[in-house]
PDB file of C-alpha atoms in Angstrom:
ATOM      1  CA  UNK A 923      11.446  -9.162  54.795  1.00 59.00           C
ATOM      2  CA  UNK A 924      13.267  -5.861  55.528  1.00 62.00           C
ATOM      3  CA  UNK A 925      16.583  -7.918  55.510  1.00 64.00           C
ATOM      4  CA  UNK A 926      15.789  -9.114  51.992  1.00 60.00           C
ATOM      5  CA  UNK A 927      15.029  -5.620  50.631  1.00 58.00           C
ATOM      6  CA  UNK A 928      18.347  -4.241  52.076  1.00 63.00           C
ATOM      7  CA  UNK A 929      20.464  -7.107  50.801  1.00 66.00           C
ATOM      8  CA  UNK A 930      18.765  -6.604  47.251  1.00 62.00           C
ATOM      9  CA  UNK A 931      19.424  -2.940  47.438  1.00 60.00           C
ATOM     10  CA  UNK A 932      22.945  -3.593  48.389  1.00 67.00           C
ATOM     11  CA  UNK A 933      23.538  -5.933  45.545  1.00 63.00           C
ATOM     12  CA  UNK A 934      21.802  -3.431  43.040  1.00 61.00           C
ATOM     13  CA  UNK A 935      24.128  -0.565  44.380  1.00 63.00           C
ATOM     14  CA  UNK A 936      27.255  -2.451  44.439  1.00 65.00           C
ATOM     15  CA  UNK A 937      29.967  -0.840  42.269  1.00 62.00           C
ATOM     16  CA  UNK A 938      27.890   2.282  41.596  1.00 59.00           C
ATOM     17  CA  UNK A 939      29.600   5.558  42.346  1.00 61.00           C
ATOM     18  CA  UNK A 940      27.734   7.572  45.055  1.00 61.00           C
ATOM     19  CA  UNK A 941      26.802  10.400  42.822  1.00 57.00           C
ATOM     20  CA  UNK A 942      24.688   8.183  40.325  1.00 59.00           C
ATOM     21  CA  UNK A 943      21.126   7.597  40.907  1.00 57.00           C
ATOM     22  CA  UNK A 944      19.413   4.260  40.331  1.00 53.00           C
ATOM     23  CA  UNK A 945      15.832   3.931  39.459  1.00 54.00           C
ATOM     24  CA  UNK A 946      14.067   0.608  39.721  1.00 53.00           C
ATOM     25  CA  UNK A 947      10.913   0.076  37.917  1.00 51.00           C
ATOM     26  CA  UNK A 948       8.910  -2.943  38.805  1.00 52.00           C
ATOM     27  CA  UNK A 949       5.914  -1.971  36.791  1.00 49.00           C
ATOM     28  CA  UNK A 950       5.384  -4.990  34.603  1.00 51.00           C
ATOM     29  CA  UNK A 951       2.785  -3.210  32.384  1.00 52.00           C
ATOM     30  CA  UNK A 952       5.281  -0.512  31.282  1.00 52.00           C
ATOM     31  CA  UNK A 953       7.767  -3.208  30.051  1.00 53.00           C
ATOM     32  CA  UNK A 954       4.927  -4.958  28.085  1.00 51.00           C
ATOM     33  CA  UNK A 955       3.873  -1.612  26.527  1.00 50.00           C
ATOM     34  CA  UNK A 956       7.512  -0.749  25.706  1.00 52.00           C
ATOM     35  CA  UNK A 957       7.741  -4.059  23.961  1.00 52.00           C
ATOM     36  CA  UNK A 958       4.582  -3.672  21.974  1.00 53.00           C
ATOM     37  CA  UNK A 959       5.797  -0.210  20.788  1.00 53.00           C
ATOM     38  CA  UNK A 960       9.212  -1.640  19.734  1.00 58.00           C
ATOM     39  CA  UNK A 961       7.364  -4.422  17.661  1.00 57.00           C
ATOM     40  CA  UNK A 962       5.235  -1.751  15.908  1.00 55.00           C
ATOM     41  CA  UNK A 963       8.385   0.300  15.123  1.00 58.00           C
ATOM     42  CA  UNK A 964      10.107  -2.634  13.705  1.00 62.00           C
ATOM     43  CA  UNK A 965       7.135  -3.424  11.277  1.00 60.00           C
ATOM     44  CA  UNK A 966       7.203   0.129  10.165  1.00 57.00           C
ATOM     45  CA  UNK A 967      10.983  -0.035   9.491  1.00 57.00           C
ATOM     46  CA  UNK A 968      10.371  -3.220   7.716  1.00 57.00           C
ATOM     47  CA  UNK A 969       7.746  -1.680   5.645  1.00 55.00           C
ATOM     48  CA  UNK A 970       9.981   1.170   4.603  1.00 53.00           C
ATOM     49  CA  UNK A 971      12.409  -1.368   3.232  1.00 50.00           C
ATOM     50  CA  UNK A 972      10.002  -2.793   0.654  1.00 54.00           C
ATOM     51  CA  UNK A 973      10.392  -1.745  -2.877  1.00 54.00           C
ATOM     52  CA  UNK A 974       7.735  -0.607  -5.233  1.00 56.00           C
ATOM     53  CA  UNK A 975       6.414  -2.918  -7.853  1.00 56.00           C
ATOM     54  CA  UNK A 976       8.195  -1.225 -10.674  1.00 55.00           C
ATOM     55  CA  UNK A 977       9.957  -4.385 -11.777  1.00 58.00           C
ATOM     56  CA  UNK A 978       6.738  -5.805 -12.897  1.00 67.00           C
ATOM     57  CA  UNK A 979       5.744  -3.148 -15.181  1.00 72.00           C
ATOM     58  CA  UNK A 980       7.508  -4.090 -18.292  1.00 74.00           C
ATOM     59  CA  UNK A 981       9.267  -2.310 -20.964  1.00 78.00           C
ATOM     60  CA  UNK A 982       8.377   1.384 -21.399  1.00 82.00           C
ATOM     61  CA  UNK A 983       6.945   2.092 -24.809  1.00 84.00           C
ATOM     62  CA  UNK A 984       5.461   5.580 -24.497  1.00 89.00           C
ATOM     63  CA  UNK A 985       6.040   8.699 -22.408  1.00 91.00           C
ATOM     64  CA  UNK A 986       4.082  12.044 -21.897  1.00 93.00           C
ATOM     65  CA  UNK A 987       6.780  14.603 -20.640  1.00 92.00           C
ATOM     66  CA  UNK A 988       6.480  17.070 -17.557  1.00 93.00           C
ATOM     67  CA  UNK A 989       5.577  20.216 -19.803  1.00 91.00           C
ATOM     68  CA  UNK A 990       3.262  18.064 -21.960  1.00 93.00           C
ATOM     69  CA  UNK A 991      -0.657  18.278 -21.912  1.00 95.00           C
ATOM     70  CA  UNK A 992      -2.806  16.018 -23.871  1.00 95.00           C
ATOM     71  CA  UNK A 993      -6.619  15.994 -24.205  1.00 96.00           C
ATOM     72  CA  UNK A 994      -8.446  12.996 -25.360  1.00 94.00           C
ATOM     73  CA  UNK A 995      -8.654   9.160 -25.105  1.00 95.00           C
ATOM     74  CA  UNK A 996      -5.589   6.969 -24.879  1.00 94.00           C
ATOM     75  CA  UNK A 997      -5.075   3.350 -25.897  1.00 94.00           C
ATOM     76  CA  UNK A 998      -1.607   1.725 -25.637  1.00 93.00           C
ATOM     77  CA  UNK A 999       0.336  -1.600 -25.357  1.00 92.00           C
ATOM     78  CA  UNK A1000       3.236  -2.289 -23.206  1.00 92.00           C
ATOM     79  CA  UNK A1001       3.856   0.362 -20.408  1.00 94.00           C
ATOM     80  CA  UNK A1002       3.281   4.171 -20.604  1.00 95.00           C
ATOM     81  CA  UNK A1003       4.591   6.659 -18.238  1.00 96.00           C
ATOM     82  CA  UNK A1004       2.879  10.112 -17.763  1.00 96.00           C
ATOM     83  CA  UNK A1005       4.639  12.888 -16.215  1.00 97.00           C
ATOM     84  CA  UNK A1006       2.498  15.720 -17.750  1.00 96.00           C
ATOM     85  CA  UNK A1007      -1.300  16.349 -17.727  1.00 97.00           C
ATOM     86  CA  UNK A1008      -3.860  14.116 -19.379  1.00 96.00           C
ATOM     87  CA  UNK A1009      -7.509  15.061 -19.611  1.00 97.00           C
ATOM     88  CA  UNK A1010      -9.887  12.694 -21.276  1.00 94.00           C
ATOM     89  CA  UNK A1011     -12.520   9.909 -20.919  1.00 94.00           C
ATOM     90  CA  UNK A1012     -10.515   6.717 -21.000  1.00 95.00           C
ATOM     91  CA  UNK A1013      -7.025   5.521 -20.557  1.00 96.00           C
ATOM     92  CA  UNK A1014      -6.679   1.920 -21.619  1.00 97.00           C
ATOM     93  CA  UNK A1015      -3.579  -0.422 -21.578  1.00 95.00           C
ATOM     94  CA  UNK A1016      -1.396  -2.888 -20.063  1.00 95.00           C
ATOM     95  CA  UNK A1017       0.898  -0.938 -17.600  1.00 96.00           C
ATOM     96  CA  UNK A1018       0.586   2.711 -16.656  1.00 96.00           C
ATOM     97  CA  UNK A1019       2.860   4.677 -14.587  1.00 96.00           C
ATOM     98  CA  UNK A1020       1.829   8.255 -13.341  1.00 97.00           C
ATOM     99  CA  UNK A1021       5.049  10.096 -12.200  1.00 96.00           C
ATOM    100  CA  UNK A1022       5.225  12.635  -9.384  1.00 96.00           C
ATOM    101  CA  UNK A1023       4.523  15.424 -11.545  1.00 96.00           C
ATOM    102  CA  UNK A1024       1.812  13.653 -13.624  1.00 97.00           C
ATOM    103  CA  UNK A1025      -1.873  14.443 -13.560  1.00 98.00           C
ATOM    104  CA  UNK A1026      -4.530  12.191 -14.941  1.00 98.00           C
ATOM    105  CA  UNK A1027      -8.260  13.262 -15.067  1.00 98.00           C
ATOM    106  CA  UNK A1028      -9.891   9.982 -16.716  1.00 97.00           C
ATOM    107  CA  UNK A1029     -11.263   6.534 -16.226  1.00 98.00           C
ATOM    108  CA  UNK A1030      -8.258   4.177 -16.249  1.00 98.00           C
ATOM    109  CA  UNK A1031      -8.507   0.586 -17.356  1.00 98.00           C
ATOM    110  CA  UNK A1032      -5.149  -1.146 -17.285  1.00 97.00           C
ATOM    111  CA  UNK A1033      -3.551  -4.501 -16.112  1.00 96.00           C
ATOM    112  CA  UNK A1034      -0.935  -2.733 -13.773  1.00 96.00           C
ATOM    113  CA  UNK A1035      -0.923   0.890 -12.271  1.00 97.00           C
ATOM    114  CA  UNK A1036       1.739   2.722 -10.255  1.00 97.00           C
ATOM    115  CA  UNK A1037       0.791   6.283  -9.092  1.00 98.00           C
ATOM    116  CA  UNK A1038       3.246   8.789  -7.644  1.00 97.00           C
ATOM    117  CA  UNK A1039       1.168  11.768  -8.958  1.00 98.00           C
ATOM    118  CA  UNK A1040      -2.428  12.982  -9.147  1.00 98.00           C
ATOM    119  CA  UNK A1041      -5.413  10.939 -10.522  1.00 98.00           C
ATOM    120  CA  UNK A1042      -9.177  11.902 -10.527  1.00 98.00           C
ATOM    121  CA  UNK A1043     -11.341   9.233 -12.022  1.00 98.00           C
ATOM    122  CA  UNK A1044     -12.218   5.584 -11.420  1.00 98.00           C
ATOM    123  CA  UNK A1045      -9.574   2.918 -11.800  1.00 98.00           C
ATOM    124  CA  UNK A1046      -9.948  -0.695 -12.895  1.00 98.00           C
ATOM    125  CA  UNK A1047      -6.716  -2.608 -12.874  1.00 97.00           C
ATOM    126  CA  UNK A1048      -6.817  -6.564 -13.618  1.00 96.00           C
ATOM    127  CA  UNK A1049      -3.606  -7.286 -11.701  1.00 94.00           C
ATOM    128  CA  UNK A1050      -2.616  -4.664  -9.150  1.00 95.00           C
ATOM    129  CA  UNK A1051      -2.591  -0.817  -8.149  1.00 96.00           C
ATOM    130  CA  UNK A1052       0.113   0.779  -6.239  1.00 96.00           C
ATOM    131  CA  UNK A1053      -0.192   4.200  -4.745  1.00 97.00           C
ATOM    132  CA  UNK A1054       3.367   5.562  -3.822  1.00 96.00           C
ATOM    133  CA  UNK A1055       4.088   8.185  -1.214  1.00 96.00           C
ATOM    134  CA  UNK A1056       3.480  11.304  -3.064  1.00 96.00           C
ATOM    135  CA  UNK A1057       0.213  10.059  -4.774  1.00 97.00           C
ATOM    136  CA  UNK A1058      -3.290  11.678  -4.462  1.00 98.00           C
ATOM    137  CA  UNK A1059      -5.973   9.565  -5.976  1.00 98.00           C
ATOM    138  CA  UNK A1060      -9.664  10.517  -5.877  1.00 98.00           C
ATOM    139  CA  UNK A1061     -12.261   7.850  -7.320  1.00 97.00           C
ATOM    140  CA  UNK A1062     -13.059   4.217  -7.089  1.00 98.00           C
ATOM    141  CA  UNK A1063     -10.382   1.721  -7.404  1.00 97.00           C
ATOM    142  CA  UNK A1064     -11.384  -1.840  -8.513  1.00 97.00           C
ATOM    143  CA  UNK A1065      -8.460  -4.351  -8.316  1.00 96.00           C
ATOM    144  CA  UNK A1066      -7.506  -7.636  -6.752  1.00 95.00           C
ATOM    145  CA  UNK A1067      -4.374  -6.150  -5.268  1.00 94.00           C
ATOM    146  CA  UNK A1068      -4.090  -2.663  -3.783  1.00 94.00           C
ATOM    147  CA  UNK A1069      -0.643  -1.244  -2.089  1.00 94.00           C
ATOM    148  CA  UNK A1070      -0.967   2.079  -0.424  1.00 94.00           C
ATOM    149  CA  UNK A1071       2.481   3.492   0.750  1.00 94.00           C
ATOM    150  CA  UNK A1072       2.596   5.589   3.983  1.00 93.00           C
ATOM    151  CA  UNK A1073       2.155   9.354   2.789  1.00 94.00           C
ATOM    152  CA  UNK A1074      -0.213   8.338  -0.164  1.00 96.00           C
ATOM    153  CA  UNK A1075      -3.667  10.113  -0.182  1.00 96.00           C
ATOM    154  CA  UNK A1076      -6.674   8.225  -1.390  1.00 97.00           C
ATOM    155  CA  UNK A1077     -10.205   9.580  -1.319  1.00 97.00           C
ATOM    156  CA  UNK A1078     -12.805   7.192  -2.526  1.00 96.00           C
ATOM    157  CA  UNK A1079     -13.856   3.562  -2.350  1.00 96.00           C
ATOM    158  CA  UNK A1080     -12.266   0.415  -3.235  1.00 95.00           C
ATOM    159  CA  UNK A1081     -13.431  -2.976  -4.522  1.00 95.00           C
ATOM    160  CA  UNK A1082     -11.120  -5.985  -4.272  1.00 92.00           C
ATOM    161  CA  UNK A1083     -12.609  -8.830  -6.230  1.00 89.00           C
ATOM    162  CA  UNK A1084     -10.815 -12.072  -6.330  1.00 81.00           C
ATOM    163  CA  UNK A1085      -9.835 -11.475 -10.180  1.00 68.00           C
ATOM    164  CA  UNK A1086     -11.087  -9.389 -12.966  1.00 64.00           C
ATOM    165  CA  UNK A1087     -12.446 -11.003 -16.020  1.00 60.00           C
ATOM    166  CA  UNK A1088     -10.205  -9.825 -18.975  1.00 52.00           C
ATOM    167  CA  UNK A1089     -13.250  -9.156 -21.416  1.00 50.00           C
ATOM    168  CA  UNK A1090     -15.800  -6.865 -19.576  1.00 46.00           C
ATOM    169  CA  UNK A1091     -14.311  -5.991 -16.259  1.00 44.00           C
ATOM    170  CA  UNK A1092     -16.608  -8.449 -14.564  1.00 41.00           C
ATOM    171  CA  UNK A1093     -15.733 -10.352 -11.542  1.00 39.00           C
ATOM    172  CA  UNK A1094     -14.529 -13.886 -12.277  1.00 41.00           C
ATOM    173  CA  UNK A1095     -13.707 -16.459  -9.619  1.00 38.00           C
ATOM    174  CA  UNK A1096     -10.311 -18.123  -9.762  1.00 39.00           C
ATOM    175  CA  UNK A1097     -11.530 -21.505  -9.292  1.00 41.00           C
ATOM    176  CA  UNK A1098     -15.153 -22.975  -9.646  1.00 41.00           C
ATOM    177  CA  UNK A1099     -16.619 -23.824  -6.279  1.00 42.00           C
ATOM    178  CA  UNK A1100     -18.901 -26.877  -6.370  1.00 46.00           C
ATOM    179  CA  UNK A1101     -22.383 -26.282  -4.746  1.00 45.00           C
ATOM    180  CA  UNK A1102     -23.166 -28.339  -1.443  1.00 46.00           C
ATOM    181  CA  UNK A1103     -24.921 -31.539  -2.140  1.00 50.00           C
ATOM    182  CA  UNK A1104     -28.764 -31.174  -1.259  1.00 49.00           C
ATOM    183  CA  UNK A1105     -29.639 -32.705   2.153  1.00 48.00           C
ATOM    184  CA  UNK A1106     -32.746 -34.484   2.368  1.00 49.00           C
ATOM    185  CA  UNK A1107     -34.115 -35.600   5.870  1.00 46.00           C
ATOM    186  CA  UNK A1108     -36.774 -38.222   6.309  1.00 45.00           C
TER     187      UNK A1108
END
């Protein structure tokens, strides 16, 4: 056994200058742990390469600028971008973008919502909600699809129904599921 060790050591040190040190770690657990950490880091890098949903927002039809303030309810068609302050009871429409400097204090009911700024109020989105890195949201989010980017702050609850009915915001299943047949035993 000692001969095998010395021959293994000789093989490992062959061609290595005398002033260099060699460290041999034979702990398999460290290697497995290292691979797990590398896999998590790779997943994080992959997440960072994903792009926001902004391509799915449609044409921008309205804009509330950075220095603007609006008090009241808002209804709109198409896409609306808010970079200023909006305080009201309801915001209703198709696609809403709240920019990094935007602040909304209202109930939001839209098809699609992308937030980079501040929202306080309940949100109902029929298709999706995306909270980007700089967003701060407080309230209940109700949507079938929610994306929260690293760095976003969300304080509240989330309800994720299969789909939202376009009429009253009620949950509507995508497909009817047949009830199981009654089983009678004699």
